[in-house]
């Protein structure tokens, strides 16, 4: 491969030299190569390193079209072959069960990796939150068990610096727990009223405030001690998200829409309107895209800036259960969701057909979470009481192993 590449570059160099010599005859040979290339069009003289630029563009285009490519694009050509088209093997993708976590003793309703990718939190109907440590070999070990959530744990949110973890319960739960993950101590147990239903929460980017709400019309902004800072009356909240501008809170409600709320000037506006209930949603890191799980419809991708529906992903079975999907992989190129047919579905963001259907769970998969640092690590939580950790195939042939080495180089 390297000999072929060197020969191509030599041919390019030789061709350029021929053009330079030809030009030197007609111009009297008084100008340098750089001076001449500034005046001559590409049809007469090739721009410097033009062939190398074209080859690099071709390789990048092939990788962008590869359904399973899950790593940073290498702009160099030394590590690739020009003799074959680029193609990642499915064996390098997180399609294979690496671990089954069985420490919960009832349905597992939620799972979420920390922002730094070193921990996974799981919440269960068994009234516990388990925090798992992700070691350097991407194996998970039990770190802490947080107990006392009388109603069970149906939603979890990490603070921006991963110091705190907030746990919410199901519809009949009026309490919210804020835990210090490092010490395992409960910092705040918040309950404004026994009539409340605090089922969702989102952190403000400053890490000092959070918003919470539920379907009984509660919508609060609070500090770390649970003190009420602001409230919005009559908003029946299904799911929440704070945008990076630290002012706008997105909330899906019982009117099948997502609205943006500004707690500073108390204004709100409609952003997304669906024809069916929005059971949950999540937002991409850049704040541009929203991924919705819509009752009886499946997974929808919306552009929040243009306020348009981009794609409807096919395959997933979505009734009226709350299922949480996620963005994931390098550059958030992939989308994953649980399903009521016991599977985990994965799509490339540009394609509406699934590229992988992961089997192993025996009941509804309620939530999936893609590790934000390790693109080859995915977790799923199920009513079967287990959490599955998905990664590349445990045994690879030589060609697959070389490809996996390239794809995982960014993890180290």
Coordinates of C-alpha atoms in Angstrom, one line a residue:
X1 CA 0.0 0.0 0.0
X2 CA 2.7 2.5 1.0
X3 CA 4.7 1.7 -2.2
X4 CA 1.6 2.4 -4.3
X5 CA 0.9 5.6 -2.4
X6 CA 4.5 6.8 -2.9
X7 CA 4.4 6.0 -6.6
X8 CA 1.2 8.0 -7.0
X9 CA 2.7 11.0 -5.2
X10 CA 5.9 10.7 -7.3
X11 CA 3.7 10.7 -10.5
X12 CA 2.0 13.8 -9.2
X13 CA 5.3 15.4 -8.4
X14 CA 6.8 14.5 -11.8
X15 CA 3.7 15.8 -13.6
X16 CA 4.0 19.1 -11.7
X17 CA 7.7 19.3 -12.6
X18 CA 7.0 18.8 -16.3
X19 CA 4.4 21.6 -16.1
X20 CA 6.9 23.8 -14.3
X21 CA 9.6 23.2 -17.0
X22 CA 7.1 23.8 -19.8
X23 CA 6.1 27.1 -18.2
X24 CA 9.7 28.1 -17.6
X25 CA 10.4 27.9 -21.3
X26 CA 7.4 30.1 -22.2
X27 CA 8.1 32.6 -19.4
X28 CA 11.8 32.8 -19.7
X29 CA 12.6 30.8 -16.5
X30 CA 12.7 33.9 -14.3
X31 CA 10.0 33.0 -11.8
X32 CA 9.8 30.4 -9.0
X33 CA 7.3 27.6 -8.7
X34 CA 5.2 29.4 -6.1
X35 CA 5.2 32.7 -8.1
X36 CA 4.1 30.9 -11.3
X37 CA 1.3 28.8 -9.5
X38 CA -0.2 32.1 -8.3
X39 CA -0.8 33.2 -11.9
X40 CA -1.5 30.0 -13.7
X41 CA -5.0 28.3 -13.6
X42 CA -5.3 24.7 -12.4
X43 CA -5.9 23.5 -16.0
X44 CA -2.2 24.5 -16.7
X45 CA -0.5 23.8 -13.4
X46 CA -1.7 21.4 -10.7
X47 CA -2.1 23.1 -7.3
X48 CA 0.5 21.8 -4.7
X49 CA -0.3 18.4 -3.3
X50 CA -3.6 18.3 -5.2
X51 CA -3.7 14.5 -5.6
X52 CA -3.1 14.0 -1.9
X53 CA -6.0 16.3 -1.1
X54 CA -8.3 14.4 -3.5
X55 CA -7.3 11.1 -1.9
X56 CA -7.9 12.4 1.6
X57 CA -11.4 13.6 0.6
X58 CA -12.2 10.3 -0.9
X59 CA -11.2 8.4 2.2
X60 CA -13.2 10.9 4.4
X61 CA -16.3 10.5 2.2
X62 CA -16.1 6.7 2.4
X63 CA -15.9 6.8 6.2
X64 CA -18.8 9.3 6.5
X65 CA -20.9 6.8 4.5
X66 CA -19.9 3.8 6.5
X67 CA -22.8 2.8 8.7
X68 CA -20.6 1.4 11.5
X69 CA -17.8 3.9 11.6
X70 CA -17.6 5.0 15.2
X71 CA -14.4 7.0 15.7
X72 CA -12.8 10.3 14.9
X73 CA -11.8 10.7 11.2
X74 CA -8.1 10.5 10.7
X75 CA -7.0 13.2 8.2
X76 CA -3.8 11.4 7.4
X77 CA -3.4 8.7 4.7
X78 CA -0.6 6.7 6.3
X79 CA -2.9 4.4 8.2
X80 CA -5.3 3.5 5.4
X81 CA -5.1 1.4 2.3
X82 CA -5.9 3.0 -1.1
X83 CA -6.4 -0.4 -2.6
X84 CA -9.7 -1.1 -0.9
X85 CA -12.8 0.9 0.0
X86 CA -13.2 1.7 3.7
X87 CA -15.6 -0.5 5.5
X88 CA -16.0 -1.1 9.3
X89 CA -17.1 -4.5 10.5
X90 CA -20.3 -4.8 12.6
X91 CA -18.1 -6.8 15.0
X92 CA -16.4 -3.5 16.0
X93 CA -19.8 -1.9 16.9
X94 CA -21.5 -2.2 20.3
X95 CA -23.8 -5.0 19.3
X96 CA -22.6 -7.7 21.7
X97 CA -23.4 -8.3 25.3
X98 CA -20.3 -7.8 27.4
X99 CA -21.9 -7.8 30.9
X100 CA -25.2 -8.5 32.5
X101 CA -25.8 -6.6 35.7
X102 CA -28.2 -8.5 38.0
X103 CA -27.9 -6.7 41.3
X104 CA -31.4 -5.1 41.0
X105 CA -34.2 -7.3 42.3
X106 CA -37.1 -5.8 40.3
X107 CA -37.7 -3.9 37.1
X108 CA -35.0 -1.4 36.0
X109 CA -36.6 1.8 34.8
X110 CA -33.6 4.0 34.0
X111 CA -29.9 4.1 33.3
X112 CA -27.5 7.0 32.6
X113 CA -23.8 7.3 32.2
X114 CA -22.1 10.2 33.9
X115 CA -20.8 13.1 31.8
X116 CA -17.2 12.0 32.2
X117 CA -18.1 8.4 31.2
X118 CA -16.6 6.8 34.4
X119 CA -19.8 5.9 36.1
X120 CA -23.3 4.5 35.3
X121 CA -26.3 5.1 37.5
X122 CA -29.3 2.7 37.4
X123 CA -32.7 3.2 39.0
X124 CA -35.2 0.5 39.8
X125 CA -38.7 -0.3 41.0
X126 CA -36.8 -2.0 43.9
X127 CA -36.4 1.5 45.5
X128 CA -32.6 1.7 44.9
X129 CA -30.2 3.5 42.8
X130 CA -26.9 1.7 42.0
X131 CA -23.9 3.6 40.9
X132 CA -21.4 1.5 38.9
X133 CA -17.7 2.4 38.2
X134 CA -16.4 1.9 34.6
X135 CA -12.8 0.7 34.8
X136 CA -10.1 1.1 32.2
X137 CA -11.0 -2.1 30.5
X138 CA -14.6 -0.9 30.3
X139 CA -15.9 -3.4 32.8
X140 CA -18.5 -2.2 35.4
X141 CA -18.1 -2.7 39.1
X142 CA -20.7 -1.8 41.8
X143 CA -19.6 1.4 43.5
X144 CA -22.5 2.5 45.7
X145 CA -26.1 1.6 46.4
X146 CA -28.4 4.5 47.3
X147 CA -31.5 3.4 49.2
X148 CA -34.8 4.7 50.5
X149 CA -36.7 5.8 47.4
X150 CA -40.1 4.5 48.6
X151 CA -41.8 4.8 45.2
X152 CA -39.0 3.4 43.1
X153 CA -36.7 5.3 40.7
X154 CA -37.9 6.1 37.2
X155 CA -35.5 9.0 36.3
X156 CA -32.0 10.1 37.0
X157 CA -29.9 13.2 36.2
X158 CA -26.2 13.8 36.7
X159 CA -25.0 17.3 37.6
X160 CA -22.7 18.9 35.0
X161 CA -19.6 18.1 37.1
X162 CA -20.9 14.6 38.1
X163 CA -20.8 15.5 41.8
X164 CA -24.5 15.1 42.4
X165 CA -27.2 12.7 41.2
X166 CA -30.9 13.5 41.3
X167 CA -33.4 10.7 41.5
X168 CA -37.2 11.0 40.7
X169 CA -40.0 8.5 41.1
X170 CA -43.1 7.5 39.1
X171 CA -46.3 9.4 38.7
X172 CA -47.5 9.0 42.3
X173 CA -44.2 10.2 43.8
X174 CA -44.1 13.7 45.3
X175 CA -40.4 13.6 46.4
X176 CA -37.1 14.2 44.8
X177 CA -33.7 13.0 46.1
X178 CA -30.4 14.8 45.5
X179 CA -27.4 12.6 46.3
X180 CA -23.7 13.4 46.7
X181 CA -22.2 10.6 44.6
X182 CA -18.7 10.6 46.0
X183 CA -19.8 10.4 49.7
X184 CA -23.0 8.6 49.2
X185 CA -24.8 11.1 51.4
X186 CA -28.3 12.5 50.7
X187 CA -27.9 16.3 50.4
X188 CA -31.5 17.1 49.8
X189 CA -34.9 15.4 49.9
X190 CA -37.3 17.8 48.4
X191 CA -41.1 17.8 48.6
X192 CA -43.1 20.9 48.0
X193 CA -46.5 19.3 48.5
X194 CA -47.9 15.8 48.9
X195 CA -50.1 16.6 45.9
X196 CA -47.1 17.0 43.6
X197 CA -45.8 14.5 41.1
X198 CA -42.1 15.1 40.6
X199 CA -41.2 12.7 37.8
X200 CA -38.6 14.6 35.7
X201 CA -35.7 16.8 36.4
X202 CA -33.0 18.7 34.4
X203 CA -29.8 20.5 35.6
X204 CA -29.1 24.1 34.8
X205 CA -25.6 24.3 33.1
X206 CA -24.2 26.2 36.1
X207 CA -24.7 23.1 38.2
X208 CA -26.2 25.2 41.0
X209 CA -29.9 25.0 40.0
X210 CA -32.3 22.4 38.6
X211 CA -35.8 22.3 37.3
X212 CA -38.3 19.6 38.1
X213 CA -42.0 18.9 37.4
X214 CA -44.7 16.3 36.7
X215 CA -48.1 15.7 35.2
X216 CA -50.1 17.2 38.0
X217 CA -49.1 20.8 37.0
X218 CA -45.9 21.4 39.0
X219 CA -43.0 23.1 37.4
X220 CA -40.3 24.4 39.8
X221 CA -36.8 25.8 39.6
X222 CA -34.8 25.1 42.8
X223 CA -31.3 25.4 44.3
X224 CA -29.2 22.6 45.7
X225 CA -30.9 22.7 49.0
X226 CA -34.3 22.3 47.5
X227 CA -35.3 25.9 48.0
X228 CA -37.9 27.1 45.5
X229 CA -36.5 29.8 43.3
X230 CA -39.3 30.1 40.7
X231 CA -42.4 28.2 39.6
X232 CA -44.6 28.0 36.6
X233 CA -48.2 27.3 37.2
X234 CA -50.4 24.8 35.4
X235 CA -47.7 23.2 33.2
X236 CA -48.2 19.4 33.1
X237 CA -44.6 18.2 32.5
X238 CA -43.7 14.9 31.0
X239 CA -40.0 15.5 30.4
X240 CA -37.5 18.4 30.8
X241 CA -34.2 19.6 29.3
X242 CA -32.1 22.7 30.0
X243 CA -30.4 24.3 27.0
X244 CA -26.8 25.5 27.1
X245 CA -27.9 29.2 27.2
X246 CA -28.7 28.6 30.9
X247 CA -32.0 30.5 30.3
X248 CA -34.3 28.2 28.2
X249 CA -35.9 25.1 29.7
X250 CA -37.6 22.7 27.2
X251 CA -40.6 20.8 28.6
X252 CA -42.9 18.3 26.9
X253 CA -46.4 18.5 28.1
X254 CA -49.8 16.8 27.9
X255 CA -50.7 18.8 24.8
X256 CA -48.3 16.7 22.6
X257 CA -45.8 19.5 22.3
X258 CA -42.4 20.8 23.5
X259 CA -42.4 24.4 24.6
X260 CA -39.4 26.6 25.6
X261 CA -39.7 28.4 29.0
X262 CA -37.6 31.3 30.1
X263 CA -37.6 31.7 33.9
X264 CA -35.9 35.1 33.6
X265 CA -38.5 37.0 31.7
X266 CA -41.4 34.5 32.2
X267 CA -42.0 34.0 28.5
X268 CA -42.7 30.7 26.7
X269 CA -43.0 29.6 23.1
X270 CA -44.0 26.6 21.1
X271 CA -41.2 24.6 19.5
X272 CA -42.4 21.1 18.6
X273 CA -45.9 20.0 17.9
X274 CA -46.7 16.3 17.5
X275 CA -50.0 14.5 16.8
X276 CA -49.5 12.0 19.6
X277 CA -48.2 12.1 23.2
X278 CA -44.5 12.8 23.7
X279 CA -43.4 10.2 26.3
X280 CA -39.8 11.4 26.6
X281 CA -37.2 13.4 24.7
X282 CA -33.4 14.1 24.8
X283 CA -31.4 16.8 23.1
X284 CA -28.0 16.6 21.3
X285 CA -24.9 18.2 22.8
X286 CA -25.0 21.2 20.4
X287 CA -28.6 21.8 21.3
X288 CA -29.7 21.6 17.7
X289 CA -31.5 18.2 17.6
X290 CA -34.2 16.7 19.8
X291 CA -34.9 12.9 19.9
X292 CA -38.5 12.1 20.8
X293 CA -40.2 8.9 21.8
X294 CA -43.8 9.3 20.7
X295 CA -46.6 7.1 21.8
X296 CA -47.6 4.6 19.1
X297 CA -45.3 6.3 16.6
X298 CA -41.8 5.4 17.7
X299 CA -38.7 7.6 17.6
X300 CA -38.7 11.0 15.9
X301 CA -35.8 13.4 15.2
X302 CA -36.6 17.2 15.2
X303 CA -34.5 20.2 14.3
X304 CA -35.1 22.6 17.1
X305 CA -33.7 25.6 15.3
X306 CA -35.8 25.2 12.1
X307 CA -38.7 23.5 14.1
X308 CA -39.1 20.8 11.5
X309 CA -39.4 17.0 11.8
X310 CA -36.2 15.5 10.2
X311 CA -36.8 11.7 10.4
X312 CA -39.0 9.0 11.7
X313 CA -37.0 6.0 12.7
X314 CA -38.5 2.6 11.9
X315 CA -38.6 -0.7 13.7
X316 CA -39.2 0.1 17.4
X317 CA -42.4 -1.0 19.1
X318 CA -43.6 2.0 21.1
X319 CA -47.0 2.0 22.9
X320 CA -47.8 4.2 25.9
X321 CA -44.9 3.1 28.1
X322 CA -42.2 5.7 28.8
X323 CA -39.1 4.6 26.9
X324 CA -35.9 6.8 26.9
X325 CA -33.8 6.9 23.7
X326 CA -30.4 8.5 23.3
X327 CA -27.8 10.0 20.9
X328 CA -24.4 8.3 20.9
X329 CA -21.2 7.2 19.3
X330 CA -18.5 9.5 17.9
X331 CA -20.0 12.9 17.1
X332 CA -23.4 11.5 18.1
X333 CA -23.7 9.9 14.7
X334 CA -26.0 7.2 16.1
X335 CA -29.3 6.8 17.8
X336 CA -30.4 4.0 20.2
X337 CA -33.7 3.2 21.8
X338 CA -35.4 0.5 23.8
X339 CA -38.6 -1.1 22.7
X340 CA -41.6 -3.0 24.0
X341 CA -40.6 -6.0 21.9
X342 CA -37.6 -6.6 24.3
X343 CA -35.0 -5.3 21.8
X344 CA -32.5 -2.4 21.6
X345 CA -32.6 -0.7 18.2
X346 CA -29.7 1.3 16.8
X347 CA -29.9 3.6 13.7
X348 CA -27.3 5.7 12.0
X349 CA -28.6 9.3 12.3
X350 CA -29.0 9.7 8.5
X351 CA -30.9 6.5 8.0
X352 CA -34.4 5.7 9.1
X353 CA -33.9 1.9 9.0
X354 CA -32.1 0.2 11.9
X355 CA -28.5 -0.9 11.4
X356 CA -28.7 -3.2 14.5
X357 CA -31.3 -5.0 16.6
X358 CA -29.9 -6.2 19.9
X359 CA -31.5 -9.2 21.5
X360 CA -31.1 -10.6 25.0
X361 CA -33.6 -8.9 27.2
X362 CA -36.8 -10.8 27.9
X363 CA -39.1 -7.9 28.7
X364 CA -39.6 -4.2 27.7
X365 CA -36.3 -2.2 27.4
X366 CA -37.1 1.0 29.2
X367 CA -34.0 3.1 28.7
X368 CA -30.7 3.1 26.9
X369 CA -27.6 5.2 27.5
X370 CA -24.5 5.6 25.3
X371 CA -21.2 6.3 27.1
X372 CA -20.2 9.9 26.1
X373 CA -16.5 9.2 26.3
X374 CA -16.2 5.5 25.1
X375 CA -18.1 5.4 21.8
X376 CA -18.2 1.6 21.8
X377 CA -20.0 1.2 25.2
X378 CA -23.8 1.1 25.5
X379 CA -26.1 0.3 28.4
X380 CA -29.8 -0.8 28.4
X381 CA -32.2 -1.2 31.3
X382 CA -35.2 -3.6 31.2
X383 CA -38.3 -4.7 33.1
X384 CA -36.6 -8.1 33.2
X385 CA -34.6 -6.7 36.2
X386 CA -31.2 -6.6 34.4
X387 CA -28.9 -4.0 32.9
X388 CA -27.0 -5.1 29.8
X389 CA -23.7 -3.6 28.7
X390 CA -23.1 -3.8 25.0
X391 CA -19.7 -3.5 23.3
X392 CA -17.7 -4.9 20.3
X393 CA -17.5 -8.6 19.6
X394 CA -15.3 -10.3 22.3
X395 CA -13.4 -12.3 19.7
X396 CA -12.2 -10.7 16.4
X397 CA -10.2 -12.0 13.5
X398 CA -6.9 -10.2 12.6
X399 CA -8.6 -7.8 10.1
X400 CA -11.4 -6.9 12.6
X401 CA -8.9 -6.5 15.4
X402 CA -6.8 -4.0 13.4
X403 CA -10.0 -2.0 12.6
X404 CA -11.1 -2.0 16.2
X405 CA -7.6 -0.8 17.3
X406 CA -8.1 2.2 15.0
X407 CA -11.7 2.8 16.1
X408 CA -10.8 2.6 19.8
X409 CA -7.6 4.7 19.7
X410 CA -9.5 7.7 20.9
X411 CA -10.7 5.9 24.1
X412 CA -7.3 5.6 25.6

